[in-house]
Short mmCIF file of C-alpha atoms and ligand atoms in Angstrom, two decimals:
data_model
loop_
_atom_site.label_atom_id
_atom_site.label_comp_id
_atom_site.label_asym_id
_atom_site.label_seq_id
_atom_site.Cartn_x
_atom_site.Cartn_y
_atom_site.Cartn_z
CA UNK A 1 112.05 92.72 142.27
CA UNK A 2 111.84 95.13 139.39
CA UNK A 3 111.62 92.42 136.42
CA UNK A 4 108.81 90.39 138.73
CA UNK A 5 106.85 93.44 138.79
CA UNK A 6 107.29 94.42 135.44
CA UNK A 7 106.09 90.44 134.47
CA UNK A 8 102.92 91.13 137.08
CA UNK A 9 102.03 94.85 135.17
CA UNK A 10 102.69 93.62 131.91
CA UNK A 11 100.41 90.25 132.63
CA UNK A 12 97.99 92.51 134.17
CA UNK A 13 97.43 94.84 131.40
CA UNK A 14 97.18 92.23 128.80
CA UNK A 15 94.29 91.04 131.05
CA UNK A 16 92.56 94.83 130.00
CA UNK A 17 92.27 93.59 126.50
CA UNK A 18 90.56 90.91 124.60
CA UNK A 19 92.95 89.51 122.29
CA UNK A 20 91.76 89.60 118.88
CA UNK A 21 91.32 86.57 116.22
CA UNK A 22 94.73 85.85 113.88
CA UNK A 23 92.53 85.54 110.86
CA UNK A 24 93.52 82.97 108.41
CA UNK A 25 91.21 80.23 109.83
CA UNK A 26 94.13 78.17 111.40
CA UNK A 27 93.27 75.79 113.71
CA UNK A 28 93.93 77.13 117.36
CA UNK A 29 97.87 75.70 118.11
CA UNK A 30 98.48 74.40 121.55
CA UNK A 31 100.87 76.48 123.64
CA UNK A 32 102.48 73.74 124.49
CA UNK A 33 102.79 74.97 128.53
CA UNK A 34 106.08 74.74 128.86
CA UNK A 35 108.30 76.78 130.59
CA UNK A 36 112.10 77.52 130.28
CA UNK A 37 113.83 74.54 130.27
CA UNK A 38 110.87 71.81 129.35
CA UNK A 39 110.79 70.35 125.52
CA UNK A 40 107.26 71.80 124.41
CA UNK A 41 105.83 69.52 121.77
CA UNK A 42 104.78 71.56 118.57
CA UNK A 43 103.62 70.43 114.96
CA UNK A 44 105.91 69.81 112.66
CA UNK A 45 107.29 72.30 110.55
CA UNK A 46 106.11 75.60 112.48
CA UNK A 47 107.74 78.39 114.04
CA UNK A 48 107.14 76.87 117.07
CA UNK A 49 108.66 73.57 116.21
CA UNK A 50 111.69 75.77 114.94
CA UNK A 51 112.80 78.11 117.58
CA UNK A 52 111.79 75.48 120.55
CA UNK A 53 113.87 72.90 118.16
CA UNK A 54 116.74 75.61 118.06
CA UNK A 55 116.06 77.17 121.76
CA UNK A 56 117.11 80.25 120.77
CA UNK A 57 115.04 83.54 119.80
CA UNK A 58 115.31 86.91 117.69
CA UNK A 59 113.58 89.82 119.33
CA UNK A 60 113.13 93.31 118.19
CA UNK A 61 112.40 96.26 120.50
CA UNK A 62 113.03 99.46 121.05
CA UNK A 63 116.45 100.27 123.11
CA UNK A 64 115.91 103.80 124.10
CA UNK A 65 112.31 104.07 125.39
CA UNK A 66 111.87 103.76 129.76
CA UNK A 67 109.32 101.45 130.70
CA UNK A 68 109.81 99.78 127.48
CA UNK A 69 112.56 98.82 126.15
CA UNK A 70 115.81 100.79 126.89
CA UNK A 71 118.88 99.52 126.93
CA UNK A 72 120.82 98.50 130.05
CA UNK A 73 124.62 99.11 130.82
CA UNK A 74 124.79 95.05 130.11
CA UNK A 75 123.87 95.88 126.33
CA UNK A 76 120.33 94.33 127.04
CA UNK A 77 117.29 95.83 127.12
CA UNK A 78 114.45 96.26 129.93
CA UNK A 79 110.87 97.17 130.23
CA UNK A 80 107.51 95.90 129.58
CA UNK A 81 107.55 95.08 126.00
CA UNK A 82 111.30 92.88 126.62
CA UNK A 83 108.90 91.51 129.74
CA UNK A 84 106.02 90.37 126.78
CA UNK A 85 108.76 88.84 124.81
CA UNK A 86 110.38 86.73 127.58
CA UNK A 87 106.81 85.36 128.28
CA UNK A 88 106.25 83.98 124.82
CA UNK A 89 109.88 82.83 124.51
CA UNK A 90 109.28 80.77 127.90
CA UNK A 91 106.14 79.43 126.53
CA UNK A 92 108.85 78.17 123.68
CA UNK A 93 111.14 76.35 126.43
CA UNK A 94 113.51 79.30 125.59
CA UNK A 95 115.57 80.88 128.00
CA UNK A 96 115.97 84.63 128.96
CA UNK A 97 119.70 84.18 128.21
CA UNK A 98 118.86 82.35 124.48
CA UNK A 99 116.61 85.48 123.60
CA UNK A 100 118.36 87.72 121.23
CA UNK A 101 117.83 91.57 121.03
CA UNK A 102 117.77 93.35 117.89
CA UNK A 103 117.01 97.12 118.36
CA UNK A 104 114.20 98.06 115.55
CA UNK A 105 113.86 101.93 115.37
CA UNK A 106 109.55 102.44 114.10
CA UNK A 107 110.61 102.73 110.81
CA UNK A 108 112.02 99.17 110.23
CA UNK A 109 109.76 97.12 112.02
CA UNK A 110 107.84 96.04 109.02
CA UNK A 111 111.41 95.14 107.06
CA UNK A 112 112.96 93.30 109.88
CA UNK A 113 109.92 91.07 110.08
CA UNK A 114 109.75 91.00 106.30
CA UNK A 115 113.45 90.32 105.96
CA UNK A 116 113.24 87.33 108.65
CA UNK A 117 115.94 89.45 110.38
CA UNK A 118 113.73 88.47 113.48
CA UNK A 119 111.06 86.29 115.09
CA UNK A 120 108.97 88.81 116.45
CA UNK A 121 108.70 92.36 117.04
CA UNK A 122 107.66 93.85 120.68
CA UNK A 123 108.11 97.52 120.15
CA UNK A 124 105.02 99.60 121.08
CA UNK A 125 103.98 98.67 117.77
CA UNK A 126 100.55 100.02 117.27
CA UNK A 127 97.74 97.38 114.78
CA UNK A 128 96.91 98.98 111.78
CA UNK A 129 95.28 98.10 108.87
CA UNK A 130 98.20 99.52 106.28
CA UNK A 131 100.96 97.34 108.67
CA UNK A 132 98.71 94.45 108.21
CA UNK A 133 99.52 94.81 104.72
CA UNK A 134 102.80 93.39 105.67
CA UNK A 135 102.88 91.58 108.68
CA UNK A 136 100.42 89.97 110.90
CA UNK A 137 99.79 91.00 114.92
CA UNK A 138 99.12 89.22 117.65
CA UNK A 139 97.14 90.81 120.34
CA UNK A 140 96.26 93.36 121.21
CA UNK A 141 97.91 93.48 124.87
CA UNK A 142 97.90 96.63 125.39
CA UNK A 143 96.18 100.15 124.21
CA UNK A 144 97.86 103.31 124.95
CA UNK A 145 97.02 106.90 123.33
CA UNK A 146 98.79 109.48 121.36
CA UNK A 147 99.97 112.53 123.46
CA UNK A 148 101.69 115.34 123.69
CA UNK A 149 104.56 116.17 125.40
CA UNK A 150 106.70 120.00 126.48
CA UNK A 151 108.83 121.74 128.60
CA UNK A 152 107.30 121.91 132.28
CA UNK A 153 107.34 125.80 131.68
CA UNK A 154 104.95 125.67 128.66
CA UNK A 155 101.93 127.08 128.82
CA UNK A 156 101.07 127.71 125.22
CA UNK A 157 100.28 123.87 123.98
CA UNK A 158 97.02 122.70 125.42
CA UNK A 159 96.33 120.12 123.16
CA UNK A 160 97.07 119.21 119.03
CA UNK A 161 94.17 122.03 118.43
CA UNK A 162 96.65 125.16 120.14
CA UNK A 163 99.39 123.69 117.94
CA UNK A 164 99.03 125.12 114.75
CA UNK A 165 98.12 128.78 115.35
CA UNK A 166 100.89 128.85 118.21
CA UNK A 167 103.47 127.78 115.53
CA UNK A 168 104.51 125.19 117.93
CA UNK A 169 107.64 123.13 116.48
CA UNK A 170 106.84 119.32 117.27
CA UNK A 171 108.83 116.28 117.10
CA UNK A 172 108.38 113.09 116.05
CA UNK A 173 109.70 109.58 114.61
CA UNK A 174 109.66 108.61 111.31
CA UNK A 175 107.47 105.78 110.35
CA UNK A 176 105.12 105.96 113.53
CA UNK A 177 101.51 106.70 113.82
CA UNK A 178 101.59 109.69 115.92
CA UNK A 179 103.83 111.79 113.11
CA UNK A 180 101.00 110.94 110.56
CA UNK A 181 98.17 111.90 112.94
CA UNK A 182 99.70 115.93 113.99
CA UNK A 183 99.80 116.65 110.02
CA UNK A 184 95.71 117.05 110.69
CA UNK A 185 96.93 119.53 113.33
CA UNK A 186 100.10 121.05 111.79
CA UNK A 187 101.87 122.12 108.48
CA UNK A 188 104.48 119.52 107.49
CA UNK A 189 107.12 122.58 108.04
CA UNK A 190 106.38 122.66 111.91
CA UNK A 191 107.15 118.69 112.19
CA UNK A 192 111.16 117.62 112.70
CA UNK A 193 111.58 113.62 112.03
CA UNK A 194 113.87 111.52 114.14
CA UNK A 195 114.56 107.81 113.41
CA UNK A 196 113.99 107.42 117.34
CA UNK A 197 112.03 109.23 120.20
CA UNK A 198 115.20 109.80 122.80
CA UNK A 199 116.52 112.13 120.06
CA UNK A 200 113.22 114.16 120.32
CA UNK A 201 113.41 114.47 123.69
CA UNK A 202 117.11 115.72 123.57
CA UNK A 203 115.84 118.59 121.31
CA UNK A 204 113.43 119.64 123.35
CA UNK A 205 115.63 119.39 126.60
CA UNK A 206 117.89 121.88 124.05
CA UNK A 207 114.98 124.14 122.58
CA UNK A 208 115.43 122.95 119.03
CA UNK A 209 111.77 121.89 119.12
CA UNK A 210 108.64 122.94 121.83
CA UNK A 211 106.81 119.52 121.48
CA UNK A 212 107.51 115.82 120.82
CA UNK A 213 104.29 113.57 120.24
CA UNK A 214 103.66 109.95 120.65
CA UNK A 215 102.00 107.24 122.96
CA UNK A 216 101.41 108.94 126.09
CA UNK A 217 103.23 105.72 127.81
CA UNK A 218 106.38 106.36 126.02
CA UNK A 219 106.62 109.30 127.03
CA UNK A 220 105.49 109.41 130.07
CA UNK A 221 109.08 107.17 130.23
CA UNK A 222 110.78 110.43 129.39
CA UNK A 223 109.11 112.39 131.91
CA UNK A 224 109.80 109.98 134.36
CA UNK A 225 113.62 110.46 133.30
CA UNK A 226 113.18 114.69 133.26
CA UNK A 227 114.34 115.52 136.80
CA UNK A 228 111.12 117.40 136.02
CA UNK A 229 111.74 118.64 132.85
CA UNK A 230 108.87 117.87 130.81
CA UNK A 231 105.17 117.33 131.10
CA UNK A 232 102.22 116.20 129.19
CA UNK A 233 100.01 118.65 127.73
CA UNK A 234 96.56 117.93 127.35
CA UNK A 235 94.55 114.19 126.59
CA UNK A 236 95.24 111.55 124.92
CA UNK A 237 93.87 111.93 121.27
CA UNK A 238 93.65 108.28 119.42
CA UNK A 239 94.07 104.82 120.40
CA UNK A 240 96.98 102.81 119.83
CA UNK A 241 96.27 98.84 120.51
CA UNK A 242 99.82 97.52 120.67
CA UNK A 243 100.66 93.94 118.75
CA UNK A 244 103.11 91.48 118.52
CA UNK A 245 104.48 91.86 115.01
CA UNK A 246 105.17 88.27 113.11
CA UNK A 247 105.65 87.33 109.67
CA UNK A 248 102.54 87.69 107.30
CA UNK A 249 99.61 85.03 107.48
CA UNK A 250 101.66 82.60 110.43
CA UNK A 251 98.00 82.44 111.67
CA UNK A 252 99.34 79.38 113.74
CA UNK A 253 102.28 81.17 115.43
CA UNK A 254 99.95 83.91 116.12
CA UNK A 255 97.69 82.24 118.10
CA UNK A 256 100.47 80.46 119.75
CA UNK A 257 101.66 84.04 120.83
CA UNK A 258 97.54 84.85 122.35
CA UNK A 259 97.44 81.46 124.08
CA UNK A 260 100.39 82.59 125.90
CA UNK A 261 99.90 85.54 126.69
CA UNK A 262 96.03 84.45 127.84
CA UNK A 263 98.12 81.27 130.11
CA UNK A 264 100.69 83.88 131.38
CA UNK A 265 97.71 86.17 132.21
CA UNK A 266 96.17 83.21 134.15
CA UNK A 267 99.60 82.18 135.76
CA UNK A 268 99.59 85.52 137.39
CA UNK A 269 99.66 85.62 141.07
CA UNK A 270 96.14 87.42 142.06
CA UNK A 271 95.87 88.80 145.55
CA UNK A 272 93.94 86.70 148.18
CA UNK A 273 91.43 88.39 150.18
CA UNK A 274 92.92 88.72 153.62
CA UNK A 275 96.62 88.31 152.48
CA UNK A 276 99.35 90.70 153.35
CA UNK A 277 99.88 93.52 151.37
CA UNK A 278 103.46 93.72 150.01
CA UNK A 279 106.20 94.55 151.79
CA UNK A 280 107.32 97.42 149.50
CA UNK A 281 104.87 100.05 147.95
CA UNK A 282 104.57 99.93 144.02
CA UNK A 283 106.54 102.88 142.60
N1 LIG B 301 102.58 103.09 118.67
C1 LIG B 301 102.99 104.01 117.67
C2 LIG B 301 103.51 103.31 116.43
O1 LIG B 301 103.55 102.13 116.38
C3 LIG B 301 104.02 104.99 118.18
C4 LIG B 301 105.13 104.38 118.95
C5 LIG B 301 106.31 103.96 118.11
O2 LIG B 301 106.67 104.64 117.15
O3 LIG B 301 106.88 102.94 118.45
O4 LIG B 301 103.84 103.92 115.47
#
């Protein structure tokens, strides 16, 4: 029941967004409209053609974000990025069980895609014009915001503006967005770098820092996790369209990835006036 709803939100929020062109002038690629199982028909010689042809996928995501990707006791992980990359790897004719997992901390997305260590990358990975230097995005599908997060007895941090003068120490991950964005708000010797954000929220659970900033989604995860613990602390303060990292200029694989997504979003059970709601509440 979890997964199904997890497919639902994640279709749903990729509905929000207008996907946005590949670039390259590629023809538009059919997605083939296969699911698991079914032998999609792709031209020769692209990804496509490859992974369907091998039924079998490399994933990266992040293992140790809720509502995410975080790793299970099964050694695979679970949330609504591992639910965007089981919809594209259907739309391959690849099965859950023939998707492979590879963990990619922020920092090595870029590498991993570079070093064909995997297929794609699903790991709240926000489009950017320097990444697009060396990969290309699918998407957008789906925008979250950079936020911070404290203690639940805070009362000092109001927003990145009370951050500085406070002397607040905030945490971050190397090689993401959000710890290039808080140097306009702090001095570099305030900031402590992790390679990934569950070790920020361990140190402030342990004092060692007072804030940890990133997407408001992630860690509104850890929150979730707190036993009430921690809390956001003031708005959101950019926007972070996620993407589907790929390999640089696959203009047709990329629009392969929005026609599925756009199919999946239209495959999406929409409630019928009338019907009955469901039998258990969303949580
Ligand atoms: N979306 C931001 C980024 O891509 C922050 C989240 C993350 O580090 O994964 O850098």
């Amino acid at each position: 029941m979890r997964f199904r709803r997890l497919t639902v939100t994640a279709v749903s929020a990729v509905a929000a967004l207008t996907l946005a062109a590949c670039g390259g002038g590629g023809e538009s690629t059919p997605a083939g409209g296969a699911d698991a199982g079914a032998a999609p028909a792709f031209p020769e010689g692209s990804t496509m053609a490859t992974l369907a042809g091998q039924g079998s996928i490399t994933i990266g995501t992040k293992f140790d974000q809720p509502g995410f990707g975080l790793q299970g006791l099964d050694g695979k992980p679970a949330g609504f990025d591992v639910e965007i990359g089981k919809i594209i790897a259907s739309k391959l004719g690849i099965a859950e069980d023939s998707i492979e997992w590879v963990e990619t901390p922020s920092a090595t997305r870029e590498e991993v895609i570079e070093q064909d260590r995997v297929d794609m990358v699903v790991a709240t990975y926000t489009i950017n014009d320097t990444r697009k230097e060396r990969v290309t995005f699918a998407g957008p599908y789906y925008e979250a915001g950079q936020a911070l997060m404290v203690r639940s007895d805070d009362t000092t941090v109001t927003g990145p503006d009370s951050l500085r003068a406070a002397g607040t120490r905030v945490c971050s991950v190397s090689g993401s967005t959000p710890s290039q964005e808080i140097l306009k708000y702090i001095d570099q010797s305030q900031l402590t770098l992790f390679d990934v954000y569950s070790k920020c929220a361990d140190a402030l659970r342990t004092n060692q820092v007072d804030a940890v900033t990133t997407d408001n989604v992630i860690l509104l995860g850890f929150i979730a996790d707190s036993e009430g613990g921690f809390k956001l602390a003031g708005d959101t303060f950019t926007q972070e369209p996620y993407g589907i990292g790929i390999t640089k200029g696959d203009v047709a694989f990329c629009e392969f990835i929005n026609q599925s997504l756009q199919e999946a979003q239209s495959d999406a059970p929409t409630p019928r006036p009338g019907s009955r709601p469901p039998a258990r509440s969303p949580r």
